[in-house]
Amino acid sequence: LASPHQERSAVLQDSETCGFSVPNDCYGDMIMTLVVFVGNGGCKAYHCGRRFLWTLTSVGIFMLNLIMQFGLSYILYASSVEHSEDKYENGLSGRMNVIENALSDNKALSESSASFQTVEMCSHELASVRGWIMIYYFVVFIWYARMIQEISETMWISAVVWQVPSTAPSNGDNPDEAQELMEGNERGLRALSDADANGNAPRKRIPTLLTNSLRSSKSSHMLPRALTQAMDEEQDNIQMVVRVSPCLRCAILFIVVFWKLTLACWVAWVGAKFLTLSPSTACLVIKSLSLQFVVQIDELLFKSFASLRRQDEVARSQLIYQKPEMQWWSIWGSSLFRFVLAVAATVLTLDVAFGEITSFRLHCYEYFTRFPQPHKVGEGLTNLLF
């Protein structure tokens, strides 16, 4: 007869399950910290000081990431973005009427007229004046494609966490199963580490990491709340989270998924507005590169402050979830949806939210096409580069 551990492994292999690699950043580190701390009942079974320091470090890196990403993006929004938008807030429709009247009369605005300020404002819209207005659509589309990657990863994490099997009480009358669970609990992974407390080499077979709520009692039911499982050395010691408790599921969804999604949406909007208000192609390219720095803060902080051992633990951790019966979504539906979402977000940003600015740039292009302005010294080199 097969042992209870072999029976559970066979059920896991036969069922329609998939493995989702935990992100190798501060969010993935926080997921595994919650699995160890919340899912295993605090510091009753493992060394309390080690688990406390592990959790404190993870929370510190996670909070530092939230502060840095939100703080930098808010400072960028409150200073540069709002300052760039000030010149478009008042009288933009009147300036377009001035340009339309000049085009209808086929007469350029003179420098002595009060309306010549409109020409001066148009002259600063270098990308539009030179006929490169489509570059706004290209760059904003690429930016949304980058942020949809972050948002889709967040939504996928939430779906995976939701599909991970829940812990359920088992039959406490089976002593073999109770002994198997208790043995795995006593010799399980300590703070997501393969080595024991004395620093010895890891065993060939890494036992299951279980919760601390398992207690052998004849009068009470056993609760086999197995949370994580690690494969043997032939399979690169991959640590698999195979079950989660309701408390752990809610903790991951709120602490990790909610804040990751909120930050991704906020940074996506700030970046799109930051790019839309850029006057030239050079500003567009430089700003798009600088925005990547804000997006990658979570990976930067984790790789800078987390130890190599911790990074390795997170890199080889997986969430085992039940495979949804939507092959069309995984084959082509997801790609089509994300592409349509990026196109729709680009059009809504440039033609709806900032449609008046786009229309003003088109008016400027028509005016300077009809009435070319004299070139200034050194402007040819600028046109060649930008």
Tab-separated table of C-alpha atoms in Angstrom:
chain	number	residue	atom	x	y	z
A	1	LEU	CA	0.000	0.000	0.000
A	2	ALA	CA	1.155	3.531	-0.762
A	3	SER	CA	1.936	5.856	2.123
A	4	PRO	CA	-0.310	8.904	2.742
A	5	HIS	CA	2.449	11.177	1.419
A	6	GLN	CA	2.652	9.170	-1.839
A	7	GLU	CA	-1.117	9.237	-2.201
A	8	ARG	CA	-1.223	13.034	-1.834
A	9	SER	CA	1.633	13.395	-4.360
A	10	ALA	CA	-0.217	11.187	-6.848
A	11	VAL	CA	-3.370	13.263	-6.486
A	12	LEU	CA	-1.359	16.449	-7.040
A	13	GLN	CA	0.244	15.046	-10.191
A	14	ASP	CA	-2.981	13.639	-11.626
A	15	SER	CA	-5.024	16.773	-11.069
A	16	GLU	CA	-5.101	19.634	-13.529
A	17	THR	CA	-2.581	21.852	-11.791
A	18	CYS	CA	0.088	24.291	-12.954
A	19	GLY	CA	3.064	25.951	-11.336
A	20	PHE	CA	3.408	29.742	-11.232
A	21	SER	CA	6.892	31.048	-10.487
A	22	VAL	CA	6.864	33.668	-7.761
A	23	PRO	CA	8.158	37.053	-9.059
A	24	ASN	CA	11.801	37.587	-8.200
A	25	ASP	CA	11.234	40.991	-6.626
A	26	CYS	CA	10.054	42.465	-3.348
A	27	TYR	CA	6.458	41.394	-4.084
A	28	GLY	CA	7.452	37.763	-4.536
A	29	ASP	CA	9.571	37.998	-1.399
A	30	MET	CA	6.550	39.321	0.484
A	31	ILE	CA	4.384	36.455	-0.789
A	32	MET	CA	6.804	33.844	0.538
A	33	THR	CA	7.195	35.741	3.808
A	34	LEU	CA	3.434	35.647	4.293
A	35	VAL	CA	3.438	31.934	3.490
A	36	VAL	CA	6.046	31.291	6.180
A	37	PHE	CA	4.771	33.704	8.826
A	38	VAL	CA	0.980	33.839	8.392
A	39	GLY	CA	0.487	30.394	6.919
A	40	ASN	CA	2.571	28.649	9.555
A	41	GLY	CA	1.214	30.366	12.621
A	42	GLY	CA	3.923	32.776	13.656
A	43	CYS	CA	7.060	31.503	15.420
A	44	LYS	CA	5.887	28.494	17.394
A	45	ALA	CA	7.670	25.741	15.464
A	46	TYR	CA	10.691	27.512	14.021
A	47	HIS	CA	13.319	29.690	15.572
A	48	CYS	CA	11.399	32.820	16.548
A	49	GLY	CA	14.300	35.234	16.181
A	50	ARG	CA	15.233	33.996	12.716
A	51	ARG	CA	11.676	34.175	11.420
A	52	PHE	CA	11.157	37.580	12.985
A	53	LEU	CA	14.289	38.995	11.330
A	54	TRP	CA	13.314	37.406	8.009
A	55	THR	CA	9.847	38.951	8.188
A	56	LEU	CA	11.167	42.312	9.378
A	57	THR	CA	13.608	42.493	6.474
A	58	SER	CA	10.937	41.580	3.927
A	59	VAL	CA	8.475	44.113	5.319
A	60	GLY	CA	11.218	46.774	5.345
A	61	ILE	CA	12.100	46.210	1.683
A	62	PHE	CA	8.416	46.076	0.746
A	63	MET	CA	7.578	49.327	2.546
A	64	LEU	CA	10.667	51.033	1.125
A	65	ASN	CA	9.501	50.090	-2.356
A	66	LEU	CA	6.021	51.515	-1.757
A	67	ILE	CA	7.463	54.759	-0.414
A	68	MET	CA	9.981	55.117	-3.234
A	69	GLN	CA	7.633	54.285	-6.095
A	70	PHE	CA	4.725	56.366	-4.845
A	71	GLY	CA	6.936	59.191	-3.564
A	72	LEU	CA	8.976	59.615	-6.738
A	73	SER	CA	5.934	59.376	-8.991
A	74	TYR	CA	4.002	61.878	-6.858
A	75	ILE	CA	6.892	64.344	-6.824
A	76	LEU	CA	7.151	63.965	-10.594
A	77	TYR	CA	3.424	64.549	-10.945
A	78	ALA	CA	3.217	67.522	-8.578
A	79	SER	CA	6.232	69.327	-9.992
A	80	SER	CA	7.051	68.557	-13.608
A	81	VAL	CA	3.724	67.227	-14.912
A	82	GLU	CA	1.519	69.904	-13.365
A	83	HIS	CA	3.973	72.612	-14.365
A	84	SER	CA	3.960	71.426	-17.981
A	85	GLU	CA	0.162	71.364	-18.018
A	86	ASP	CA	-0.238	74.946	-16.790
A	87	LYS	CA	0.335	76.499	-20.224
A	88	TYR	CA	-2.459	74.404	-21.747
A	89	GLU	CA	-5.086	75.092	-19.108
A	90	ASN	CA	-6.173	78.623	-20.034
A	91	GLY	CA	-7.356	79.876	-23.426
A	92	LEU	CA	-6.313	76.885	-25.528
A	93	SER	CA	-9.570	76.873	-27.512
A	94	GLY	CA	-9.163	80.615	-28.190
A	95	ARG	CA	-5.657	80.039	-29.524
A	96	MET	CA	-6.994	77.392	-31.900
A	97	ASN	CA	-9.607	79.886	-33.122
A	98	VAL	CA	-6.829	82.391	-33.832
A	99	ILE	CA	-4.968	79.808	-35.906
A	100	GLU	CA	-8.157	78.832	-37.775
A	101	ASN	CA	-8.851	82.476	-38.618
A	102	ALA	CA	-5.296	82.942	-39.898
A	103	LEU	CA	-5.604	79.833	-42.058
A	104	SER	CA	-9.003	80.858	-43.424
A	105	ASP	CA	-7.729	84.368	-44.221
A	106	ASN	CA	-4.503	82.910	-45.609
A	107	LYS	CA	-2.581	85.539	-43.681
A	108	ALA	CA	0.205	84.894	-41.209
A	109	LEU	CA	0.060	86.505	-37.803
A	110	SER	CA	2.395	89.462	-37.453
A	111	GLU	CA	4.832	89.774	-34.571
A	112	SER	CA	3.248	93.047	-33.498
A	113	SER	CA	-0.226	91.539	-33.044
A	114	ALA	CA	-1.462	90.358	-29.678
A	115	SER	CA	-2.220	86.954	-31.153
A	116	PHE	CA	1.415	86.301	-31.976
A	117	GLN	CA	1.794	84.633	-28.558
A	118	THR	CA	-0.070	81.711	-30.108
A	119	VAL	CA	2.664	81.390	-32.723
A	120	GLU	CA	5.303	81.523	-30.020
A	121	MET	CA	3.511	78.755	-28.138
A	122	CYS	CA	3.278	76.656	-31.288
A	123	SER	CA	6.980	77.107	-31.973
A	124	HIS	CA	7.777	75.207	-28.776
A	125	GLU	CA	5.793	72.178	-29.967
A	126	LEU	CA	8.785	70.913	-31.916
A	127	ALA	CA	7.520	67.390	-32.543
A	128	SER	CA	4.204	68.628	-33.918
A	129	VAL	CA	5.642	71.479	-35.990
A	130	ARG	CA	8.085	69.120	-37.688
A	131	GLY	CA	5.364	66.642	-38.579
A	132	TRP	CA	6.197	63.954	-36.000
A	133	ILE	CA	2.924	64.068	-34.106
A	134	MET	CA	2.467	60.305	-34.537
A	135	ILE	CA	5.433	59.743	-32.250
A	136	TYR	CA	3.164	60.574	-29.308
A	137	TYR	CA	0.948	57.638	-30.213
A	138	PHE	CA	3.939	55.326	-30.643
A	139	VAL	CA	5.646	56.218	-27.351
A	140	VAL	CA	2.455	56.313	-25.279
A	141	PHE	CA	1.426	52.968	-26.766
A	142	ILE	CA	4.789	51.436	-25.820
A	143	TRP	CA	4.472	52.890	-22.328
A	144	TYR	CA	1.025	51.391	-21.849
A	145	ALA	CA	2.288	48.073	-23.206
A	146	ARG	CA	4.985	48.141	-20.527
A	147	MET	CA	2.533	48.956	-17.754
A	148	ILE	CA	-0.035	46.425	-18.973
A	149	GLN	CA	2.704	43.874	-18.423
A	150	GLU	CA	2.846	44.947	-14.760
A	151	ILE	CA	-0.935	45.054	-14.401
A	152	SER	CA	-1.464	41.688	-16.104
A	153	GLU	CA	1.187	40.114	-13.873
A	154	THR	CA	-0.630	41.489	-10.840
A	155	MET	CA	-3.991	40.213	-12.028
A	156	TRP	CA	-2.442	36.848	-12.808
A	157	ILE	CA	-1.002	36.636	-9.290
A	158	SER	CA	-4.446	37.352	-7.845
A	159	ALA	CA	-6.008	34.673	-10.077
A	160	VAL	CA	-3.336	32.147	-9.130
A	161	VAL	CA	-3.697	32.859	-5.405
A	162	TRP	CA	-7.438	32.501	-5.753
A	163	GLN	CA	-7.041	29.149	-7.547
A	164	VAL	CA	-4.579	27.646	-5.043
A	165	PRO	CA	-6.426	24.860	-3.163
A	166	SER	CA	-7.635	25.821	0.287
A	167	THR	CA	-6.697	24.010	3.447
A	168	ALA	CA	-9.316	21.596	4.656
A	169	PRO	CA	-9.572	19.387	7.739
A	170	SER	CA	-8.648	15.750	7.232
A	171	ASN	CA	-9.602	12.557	9.013
A	172	GLY	CA	-7.810	12.537	12.358
A	173	ASP	CA	-8.367	8.770	12.811
A	174	ASN	CA	-5.483	7.910	10.480
A	175	PRO	CA	-2.339	7.673	12.656
A	176	ASP	CA	-0.028	7.174	9.652
A	177	GLU	CA	-1.153	10.446	8.132
A	178	ALA	CA	-0.787	12.231	11.463
A	179	GLN	CA	2.725	10.864	11.915
A	180	GLU	CA	3.630	11.905	8.352
A	181	LEU	CA	2.356	15.430	8.924
A	182	MET	CA	3.996	15.816	12.292
A	183	GLU	CA	7.308	14.533	10.935
A	184	GLY	CA	7.184	17.007	8.133
A	185	ASN	CA	6.315	19.765	10.565
A	186	GLU	CA	9.238	19.050	12.849
A	187	ARG	CA	11.807	18.659	10.106
A	188	GLY	CA	10.365	21.097	7.623
A	189	LEU	CA	12.022	24.037	5.950
A	190	ARG	CA	13.309	26.598	8.418
A	191	ALA	CA	12.708	30.135	7.159
A	192	LEU	CA	12.628	28.870	3.546
A	193	SER	CA	16.127	27.409	3.840
A	194	ASP	CA	17.453	24.026	2.706
A	195	ALA	CA	20.125	23.942	5.413
A	196	ASP	CA	19.426	23.220	9.038
A	197	ALA	CA	20.140	25.506	11.982
A	198	ASN	CA	23.728	24.269	12.244
A	199	GLY	CA	24.490	25.097	8.608
A	200	ASN	CA	24.738	21.457	7.502
A	201	ALA	CA	24.169	20.412	3.917
A	202	PRO	CA	20.558	19.931	2.857
A	203	ARG	CA	18.975	16.519	2.744
A	204	LYS	CA	18.338	14.876	-0.601
A	205	ARG	CA	14.616	14.844	0.107
A	206	ILE	CA	13.226	18.078	1.457
A	207	PRO	CA	10.155	17.403	3.597
A	208	THR	CA	6.909	19.252	3.367
A	209	LEU	CA	6.589	22.613	5.114
A	210	LEU	CA	3.472	22.485	7.252
A	211	THR	CA	1.579	24.769	9.556
A	212	ASN	CA	2.098	24.791	13.309
A	213	SER	CA	-1.552	24.130	14.034
A	214	LEU	CA	-1.036	20.360	13.712
A	215	ARG	CA	-1.414	18.669	17.064
A	216	SER	CA	-2.017	14.966	17.714
A	217	SER	CA	-5.050	14.626	19.939
A	218	LYS	CA	-7.525	11.769	20.314
A	219	SER	CA	-10.384	14.099	21.196
A	220	SER	CA	-9.876	16.705	18.468
A	221	HIS	CA	-9.623	16.576	14.690
A	222	MET	CA	-6.280	16.912	12.967
A	223	LEU	CA	-5.952	19.853	10.576
A	224	PRO	CA	-3.497	18.857	7.804
A	225	ARG	CA	-2.907	22.406	6.602
A	226	ALA	CA	0.049	21.609	4.339
A	227	LEU	CA	1.163	24.887	2.767
A	228	THR	CA	4.396	24.338	0.932
A	229	GLN	CA	6.172	21.420	-0.621
A	230	ALA	CA	9.652	21.139	-2.069
A	231	MET	CA	10.770	18.759	-4.770
A	232	ASP	CA	13.941	16.700	-4.460
A	233	GLU	CA	17.347	17.585	-5.875
A	234	GLU	CA	16.625	16.000	-9.259
A	235	GLN	CA	14.027	18.737	-9.749
A	236	ASP	CA	16.223	21.635	-8.580
A	237	ASN	CA	14.626	21.800	-5.107
A	238	ILE	CA	11.649	23.813	-6.312
A	239	GLN	CA	9.501	24.940	-3.370
A	240	MET	CA	5.818	24.655	-4.113
A	241	VAL	CA	3.000	26.337	-2.222
A	242	VAL	CA	0.275	23.729	-2.637
A	243	ARG	CA	-2.366	24.974	-0.162
A	244	VAL	CA	-3.280	28.247	1.493
A	245	SER	CA	-5.533	29.073	4.384
A	246	PRO	CA	-8.302	31.687	4.012
A	247	CYS	CA	-6.336	34.090	6.212
A	248	LEU	CA	-3.209	33.661	4.107
A	249	ARG	CA	-5.160	34.110	0.872
A	250	CYS	CA	-6.681	37.383	2.089
A	251	ALA	CA	-3.292	38.590	3.331
A	252	ILE	CA	-1.626	38.014	-0.045
A	253	LEU	CA	-4.493	39.599	-1.978
A	254	PHE	CA	-4.565	42.732	0.177
A	255	ILE	CA	-0.920	43.289	1.089
A	256	VAL	CA	0.689	42.246	-2.202
A	257	VAL	CA	-1.892	42.304	-4.994
A	258	PHE	CA	-3.814	45.404	-3.941
A	259	TRP	CA	-0.779	47.641	-3.482
A	260	LYS	CA	1.005	46.326	-6.568
A	261	LEU	CA	-2.090	46.974	-8.702
A	262	THR	CA	-2.671	50.417	-7.186
A	263	LEU	CA	0.913	51.495	-7.793
A	264	ALA	CA	0.907	50.088	-11.335
A	265	CYS	CA	-2.251	52.017	-12.298
A	266	TRP	CA	-0.984	55.226	-10.672
A	267	VAL	CA	2.450	55.059	-12.323
A	268	ALA	CA	0.826	54.200	-15.670
A	269	TRP	CA	-1.341	57.334	-15.572
A	270	VAL	CA	1.440	59.629	-14.347
A	271	GLY	CA	3.799	58.323	-17.021
A	272	ALA	CA	1.227	58.679	-19.798
A	273	LYS	CA	0.502	62.269	-18.789
A	274	PHE	CA	4.223	62.977	-18.427
A	275	LEU	CA	4.858	61.763	-21.997
A	276	THR	CA	1.824	63.467	-23.515
A	277	LEU	CA	2.930	66.884	-22.298
A	278	SER	CA	6.423	66.515	-23.785
A	279	PRO	CA	7.083	69.201	-26.429
A	280	SER	CA	9.723	67.408	-28.537
A	281	THR	CA	10.822	63.972	-29.635
A	282	ALA	CA	13.996	64.272	-27.572
A	283	CYS	CA	11.936	64.870	-24.409
A	284	LEU	CA	9.706	61.926	-25.266
A	285	VAL	CA	12.606	59.477	-25.584
A	286	ILE	CA	14.444	60.746	-22.493
A	287	LYS	CA	11.293	60.774	-20.378
A	288	SER	CA	10.312	57.279	-21.488
A	289	LEU	CA	13.719	55.985	-20.414
A	290	SER	CA	13.549	57.775	-17.064
A	291	LEU	CA	10.129	56.264	-16.360
A	292	GLN	CA	11.642	52.792	-16.596
A	293	PHE	CA	13.666	53.653	-13.502
A	294	VAL	CA	10.484	54.201	-11.497
A	295	VAL	CA	8.922	50.965	-12.739
A	296	GLN	CA	11.965	48.840	-11.857
A	297	ILE	CA	12.407	50.125	-8.299
A	298	ASP	CA	10.881	46.949	-6.834
A	299	GLU	CA	13.433	44.709	-8.563
A	300	LEU	CA	16.285	47.108	-7.831
A	301	LEU	CA	15.617	47.278	-4.093
A	302	PHE	CA	15.149	43.521	-3.769
A	303	LYS	CA	18.366	42.684	-5.628
A	304	SER	CA	20.264	45.389	-3.750
A	305	PHE	CA	19.199	44.661	-0.159
A	306	ALA	CA	18.060	41.032	-0.149
A	307	SER	CA	20.741	38.419	0.435
A	308	LEU	CA	21.709	35.991	-2.315
A	309	ARG	CA	20.250	33.162	-0.250
A	310	ARG	CA	16.913	34.935	0.006
A	311	GLN	CA	16.910	35.693	-3.726
A	312	ASP	CA	17.563	32.035	-4.458
A	313	GLU	CA	14.714	30.963	-2.184
A	314	VAL	CA	12.271	33.289	-3.929
A	315	ALA	CA	13.522	32.383	-7.422
A	316	ARG	CA	12.794	28.664	-6.921
A	317	SER	CA	9.377	29.082	-5.306
A	318	GLN	CA	6.139	28.310	-7.108
A	319	LEU	CA	2.430	28.574	-6.441
A	320	ILE	CA	0.557	25.427	-7.460
A	321	TYR	CA	-2.934	26.290	-8.691
A	322	GLN	CA	-5.796	24.574	-10.434
A	323	LYS	CA	-5.623	25.050	-14.178
A	324	PRO	CA	-8.669	26.946	-15.506
A	325	GLU	CA	-10.481	25.461	-18.477
A	326	MET	CA	-9.887	28.399	-20.825
A	327	GLN	CA	-7.403	27.275	-23.465
A	328	TRP	CA	-8.533	29.978	-25.854
A	329	TRP	CA	-7.491	32.610	-23.312
A	330	SER	CA	-3.985	31.222	-22.830
A	331	ILE	CA	-3.445	30.659	-26.572
A	332	TRP	CA	-4.698	33.884	-28.138
A	333	GLY	CA	-7.277	35.595	-25.946
A	334	SER	CA	-4.825	37.104	-23.461
A	335	SER	CA	-2.564	38.546	-26.184
A	336	LEU	CA	-5.468	40.047	-28.114
A	337	PHE	CA	-7.009	41.545	-24.984
A	338	ARG	CA	-3.774	43.202	-23.872
A	339	PHE	CA	-3.116	44.591	-27.350
A	340	VAL	CA	-6.623	46.033	-27.610
A	341	LEU	CA	-6.302	47.429	-24.084
A	342	ALA	CA	-3.015	49.189	-24.953
A	343	VAL	CA	-4.513	50.680	-28.132
A	344	ALA	CA	-7.669	51.794	-26.318
A	345	ALA	CA	-5.684	53.375	-23.478
A	346	THR	CA	-3.496	55.255	-25.981
A	347	VAL	CA	-6.484	56.597	-27.914
A	348	LEU	CA	-8.355	57.562	-24.754
A	349	THR	CA	-5.309	59.387	-23.400
A	350	LEU	CA	-4.352	61.379	-26.507
A	351	ASP	CA	-7.748	61.875	-28.154
A	352	VAL	CA	-10.091	62.082	-25.155
A	353	ALA	CA	-8.308	63.031	-21.931
A	354	PHE	CA	-5.843	65.330	-23.731
A	355	GLY	CA	-7.772	65.684	-26.979
A	356	GLU	CA	-7.667	69.469	-26.850
A	357	ILE	CA	-3.860	69.451	-26.643
A	358	THR	CA	-3.634	67.027	-29.575
A	359	SER	CA	-5.983	69.212	-31.592
A	360	PHE	CA	-3.897	72.291	-30.779
A	361	ARG	CA	-0.758	70.533	-32.002
A	362	LEU	CA	-2.475	69.632	-35.235
A	363	HIS	CA	-3.457	73.291	-35.683
A	364	CYS	CA	0.149	74.306	-35.083
A	365	TYR	CA	1.353	71.834	-37.704
A	366	GLU	CA	-1.124	73.186	-40.266
A	367	TYR	CA	-0.132	76.778	-39.509
A	368	PHE	CA	3.615	76.211	-39.865
A	369	THR	CA	3.054	74.124	-42.986
A	370	ARG	CA	1.167	77.044	-44.531
A	371	PHE	CA	3.445	79.766	-43.132
A	372	PRO	CA	6.974	78.380	-42.605
A	373	GLN	CA	9.068	80.276	-40.110
A	374	PRO	CA	12.661	81.350	-40.853
A	375	HIS	CA	15.275	78.914	-39.523
A	376	LYS	CA	17.483	79.973	-36.682
A	377	VAL	CA	21.220	79.445	-36.425
A	378	GLY	CA	22.019	75.838	-35.466
A	379	GLU	CA	18.467	74.628	-36.002
A	380	GLY	CA	19.541	72.355	-38.849
A	381	LEU	CA	21.675	70.261	-36.498
A	382	THR	CA	18.757	70.037	-34.071
A	383	ASN	CA	16.452	68.808	-36.844
A	384	LEU	CA	19.014	66.226	-37.876
A	385	LEU	CA	19.309	64.796	-34.355
A	386	PHE	CA	15.757	65.129	-33.093
